[in-house]
Short mmCIF file of C-alpha atoms and ligand atoms in Angstrom, two decimals:
data_model
loop_
_atom_site.label_atom_id
_atom_site.label_comp_id
_atom_site.label_asym_id
_atom_site.label_seq_id
_atom_site.Cartn_x
_atom_site.Cartn_y
_atom_site.Cartn_z
CA UNK K 21 -63.48 30.10 17.42
CA UNK K 22 -62.23 28.07 20.41
CA UNK K 23 -58.49 28.13 20.94
CA UNK K 24 -58.30 24.44 21.88
CA UNK K 25 -59.70 23.27 18.54
CA UNK K 26 -57.17 21.99 16.01
CA UNK K 27 -56.07 24.79 13.68
CA UNK K 28 -56.61 24.16 9.98
CA UNK K 29 -54.76 26.31 7.43
CA UNK K 30 -57.10 26.69 4.45
CA UNK K 31 -55.64 27.40 0.99
CA UNK K 32 -58.15 28.32 -1.71
CA UNK K 33 -56.93 27.97 -5.31
CA UNK K 34 -58.96 30.86 -6.73
CA UNK K 35 -58.58 34.64 -6.56
CA UNK K 36 -62.01 35.38 -8.07
CA UNK K 37 -64.28 37.54 -5.91
CA UNK K 38 -67.19 35.19 -6.71
CA UNK K 39 -65.18 32.00 -6.29
CA UNK K 40 -67.41 29.01 -5.65
CA UNK K 41 -64.49 27.30 -3.94
CA UNK K 42 -64.13 30.16 -1.46
CA UNK K 43 -67.89 30.02 -0.83
CA UNK K 44 -67.63 26.29 -0.20
CA UNK K 45 -64.64 26.74 2.13
CA UNK K 46 -66.40 29.46 4.11
CA UNK K 47 -69.52 27.32 4.45
CA UNK K 48 -67.47 24.34 5.66
CA UNK K 49 -65.57 26.58 8.12
CA UNK K 50 -68.90 27.76 9.56
CA UNK K 51 -70.31 24.22 9.81
CA UNK K 52 -67.13 22.87 11.44
CA UNK K 53 -66.56 25.81 13.81
CA UNK K 54 -67.49 23.71 16.87
CA UNK K 55 -64.75 21.20 16.02
CA UNK K 56 -62.03 22.85 13.96
CA UNK K 57 -60.60 26.39 13.79
CA UNK K 58 -60.17 27.29 10.12
CA UNK K 59 -57.65 30.02 9.25
CA UNK K 60 -57.67 31.22 5.64
CA UNK K 61 -54.13 31.68 4.35
CA UNK K 62 -53.51 34.22 1.57
CA UNK K 63 -51.70 32.76 -1.45
CA UNK K 64 -52.48 35.42 -4.08
CA UNK K 65 -49.54 37.60 -3.02
CA UNK K 66 -46.91 34.87 -3.39
CA UNK K 67 -44.55 35.59 -6.30
CA UNK K 68 -44.25 32.98 -9.01
CA UNK K 69 -41.79 30.42 -7.70
CA UNK K 70 -38.20 31.32 -8.48
CA UNK K 71 -35.28 29.70 -6.67
CA UNK K 72 -33.31 32.95 -7.02
CA UNK K 73 -35.70 34.69 -4.62
CA UNK K 74 -34.22 32.72 -1.71
CA UNK K 75 -31.35 34.76 -0.25
CA UNK K 76 -29.29 34.52 2.91
CA UNK K 77 -31.97 36.73 4.49
CA UNK K 78 -34.69 34.22 3.60
CA UNK K 79 -37.53 34.53 1.10
CA UNK K 80 -39.77 37.47 0.07
CA UNK K 81 -42.02 38.65 2.92
CA UNK K 82 -45.25 37.00 1.63
CA UNK K 83 -43.45 33.66 1.44
CA UNK K 84 -42.10 33.95 4.99
CA UNK K 85 -45.58 34.94 6.22
CA UNK K 86 -47.17 32.05 4.31
CA UNK K 87 -44.74 29.46 5.69
CA UNK K 88 -45.17 30.77 9.24
CA UNK K 89 -48.97 30.52 8.97
CA UNK K 90 -48.80 26.95 7.70
CA UNK K 91 -46.27 26.02 10.39
CA UNK K 92 -48.64 27.34 13.08
CA UNK K 93 -51.46 25.07 11.86
CA UNK K 94 -52.15 21.49 12.95
CA UNK K 95 -53.57 20.59 9.55
CA UNK K 96 -54.01 21.82 6.00
CA UNK K 97 -57.14 21.91 3.84
CA UNK K 98 -56.63 22.54 0.12
CA UNK K 99 -59.68 23.83 -1.72
CA UNK K 100 -59.14 23.44 -5.42
CA UNK K 101 -60.95 24.54 -8.53
CA UNK K 102 -60.37 22.39 -11.61
CA UNK K 103 -58.57 24.06 -14.51
CA UNK K 104 -58.24 21.94 -17.63
CA UNK K 105 -58.66 18.76 -15.59
CA UNK K 106 -55.79 19.80 -13.33
CA UNK K 107 -54.91 22.03 -10.36
CA UNK K 108 -54.70 25.81 -10.99
CA UNK K 109 -51.20 27.26 -11.09
CA UNK K 110 -52.05 29.49 -8.14
CA UNK K 111 -52.35 26.52 -5.81
CA UNK K 112 -49.42 24.66 -7.35
CA UNK K 113 -47.27 27.75 -6.82
CA UNK K 114 -48.17 27.84 -3.12
CA UNK K 115 -47.35 24.13 -2.79
CA UNK K 116 -43.97 24.74 -4.43
CA UNK K 117 -43.07 27.61 -2.08
CA UNK K 118 -44.09 25.53 0.92
CA UNK K 119 -41.90 22.63 -0.20
CA UNK K 120 -38.67 24.66 0.03
CA UNK K 121 -35.97 25.07 1.26
CA UNK K 122 -35.07 21.40 1.14
CA UNK K 123 -35.37 19.90 4.60
CA UNK K 124 -37.68 22.70 5.74
CA UNK K 125 -40.84 21.75 3.89
CA UNK K 126 -44.06 23.15 5.32
CA UNK K 127 -45.88 19.97 4.34
CA UNK K 128 -44.02 16.97 5.73
CA UNK K 129 -46.09 15.15 8.32
CA UNK K 130 -49.05 17.56 8.15
CA UNK K 131 -52.55 16.16 8.42
CA UNK K 132 -54.25 17.22 5.21
CA UNK K 133 -57.26 16.89 2.94
CA UNK K 134 -58.52 18.40 -0.27
CA UNK K 135 -61.95 19.39 -1.48
CA UNK K 136 -63.20 21.26 -4.49
CA UNK K 137 -66.17 22.60 -6.39
CA UNK K 138 -66.92 23.29 -10.01
CA UNK K 139 -70.07 23.93 -12.00
CA UNK K 140 -69.18 20.81 -14.02
CA UNK K 141 -70.63 17.35 -13.49
CA UNK K 142 -67.56 15.77 -11.88
CA UNK K 143 -66.93 18.59 -9.41
CA UNK K 144 -63.07 18.71 -9.55
CA UNK K 145 -62.57 14.93 -9.33
CA UNK K 146 -59.96 15.02 -12.09
CA UNK K 147 -58.00 17.86 -10.47
CA UNK K 148 -58.10 16.15 -7.10
CA UNK K 149 -56.58 12.96 -8.49
CA UNK K 150 -53.51 15.02 -9.42
CA UNK K 151 -53.58 17.00 -6.21
CA UNK K 152 -53.82 14.00 -3.89
CA UNK K 153 -50.84 12.36 -5.61
CA UNK K 154 -48.82 15.55 -5.12
CA UNK K 155 -49.90 15.89 -1.50
CA UNK K 156 -48.69 12.37 -0.75
CA UNK K 157 -45.38 13.08 -2.48
CA UNK K 158 -44.99 16.21 -0.36
CA UNK K 159 -45.24 14.09 2.77
CA UNK K 160 -48.68 15.24 3.87
CA UNK K 161 -50.73 12.64 5.74
CA UNK K 162 -53.74 12.76 3.44
CA UNK K 163 -57.29 11.81 4.35
CA UNK K 164 -58.33 9.67 1.38
CA UNK K 165 -61.94 9.16 2.42
CA UNK K 166 -64.53 10.54 2.32
CA UNK K 167 -63.91 12.19 -1.03
CA UNK K 168 -65.40 15.64 -1.55
CA UNK K 169 -66.26 16.62 -5.12
CA UNK K 170 -68.98 19.24 -5.34
CA UNK K 171 -70.90 19.95 -8.51
CA UNK K 172 -71.75 23.47 -7.43
CA UNK K 173 -75.37 24.66 -7.63
CA UNK K 174 -75.79 28.31 -6.56
CA UNK K 175 -79.25 27.59 -5.17
CA UNK K 176 -77.72 25.23 -2.56
CA UNK K 177 -75.99 28.15 -0.83
CA UNK K 178 -77.75 31.08 0.84
CA UNK K 179 -76.70 34.72 0.41
CA UNK K 180 -74.97 34.61 3.81
CA UNK K 181 -72.84 31.67 2.65
CA UNK K 182 -74.67 28.99 4.62
CA UNK K 183 -75.68 25.72 2.98
CA UNK K 184 -79.41 25.53 2.36
CA UNK K 185 -79.46 22.10 0.70
CA UNK K 186 -79.96 19.65 3.59
CA UNK K 187 -78.23 16.76 1.84
CA UNK K 188 -75.17 18.87 1.07
CA UNK K 189 -75.10 20.24 4.63
CA UNK K 190 -75.32 16.69 6.07
CA UNK K 191 -72.48 15.53 3.83
CA UNK K 192 -70.35 18.53 4.81
CA UNK K 193 -70.98 17.86 8.49
CA UNK K 194 -69.94 14.24 8.09
CA UNK K 195 -66.86 15.40 6.20
CA UNK K 196 -65.93 17.83 8.99
CA UNK K 197 -66.31 15.00 11.53
CA UNK K 198 -64.07 12.71 9.50
CA UNK K 199 -61.41 15.39 9.07
CA UNK K 200 -61.51 16.28 12.78
CA UNK K 201 -60.98 12.57 13.59
CA UNK K 202 -58.12 12.36 11.08
CA UNK K 203 -56.39 15.36 12.65
CA UNK K 204 -56.97 14.08 16.20
CA UNK K 205 -55.64 10.61 15.35
CA UNK K 206 -52.41 12.08 14.05
CA UNK K 207 -51.87 14.46 16.94
CA UNK K 208 -52.40 11.65 19.44
CA UNK K 209 -49.95 9.45 17.53
CA UNK K 210 -52.54 6.69 16.95
C1 LIG B 1 -62.21 26.05 -15.95
N1 LIG B 1 -63.33 25.34 -15.51
C2 LIG B 1 -63.30 23.95 -15.47
N2 LIG B 1 -64.28 23.24 -14.81
C3 LIG B 1 -64.22 21.89 -14.72
O1 LIG B 1 -65.09 21.27 -14.12
N3 LIG B 1 -63.18 21.21 -15.33
C4 LIG B 1 -62.18 21.84 -15.98
O2 LIG B 1 -61.27 21.20 -16.48
C5 LIG B 1 -62.23 23.27 -16.09
N4 LIG B 1 -61.24 23.97 -16.73
C6 LIG B 1 -61.17 25.33 -16.60
C7 LIG B 1 -60.03 26.03 -17.04
C8 LIG B 1 -59.92 27.39 -16.83
C9 LIG B 1 -58.68 28.11 -17.28
C10 LIG B 1 -60.97 28.09 -16.19
C11 LIG B 1 -60.85 29.58 -15.93
C12 LIG B 1 -62.09 27.44 -15.77
C13 LIG B 1 -64.47 26.06 -14.94
C14 LIG B 1 -64.28 26.24 -13.45
O3 LIG B 1 -64.69 25.07 -12.78
C15 LIG B 1 -65.13 27.42 -12.97
O4 LIG B 1 -64.65 28.60 -13.58
C16 LIG B 1 -65.10 27.56 -11.46
O5 LIG B 1 -66.06 28.53 -11.08
C17 LIG B 1 -63.71 27.96 -10.97
O6 LIG B 1 -63.66 27.96 -9.56
P1 LIG B 1 -63.86 29.29 -8.70
O7 LIG B 1 -62.93 30.34 -9.22
O8 LIG B 1 -65.30 29.71 -8.87
O9 LIG B 1 -63.57 28.89 -7.30
#
């Protein structure tokens, strides 16, 4: 990882050890490592959102840690599974914590994108429609294109997590380029 590369906070909406979305995110992080520095941010330890957990001393420690990690990043990448044609509660919960307290949202003005994988034919397209609308509402500056819906085939990924399907690897490279340009455009104010 090169310290001058833009830092991308990666949130994966699955806790499963065998998560295909985590595999996808790791593969993209490896492919993009000469352009972007991906930092995986833990969201599984965040409590379920409850306004009462905010006190004068702040929020529970995992929330404070989470918000600090997002604040330190130049951009955010959301990696979403699709649950019942929508975004899993895990990821929604993290978005809710980041959006508070009012006026101190972690999301406003952040360069952002979302991707996702599912074994199904439409590869999280339905979930991402919801997610992109929410991201815009949260004030993220969302990269709309290219879209990234992966119908996950285990044989396309090697045991070490690399992508062995050339077409998928080429698409992921192009995606990383586009996201790096999106982040650079925003940080240069153009
Ligand atoms: C799913 N799955 C699923 N897949 C899909 O393409 N569309 C959907 O609406 C749903 N709905 C759904 C609901 C629930 C509660 C579960 C547990 C699963 C299947 C899902 O895509 C599959 O389990 C993925 O492997 C989940 O992603 P991770 O955990 O592997 O990253």
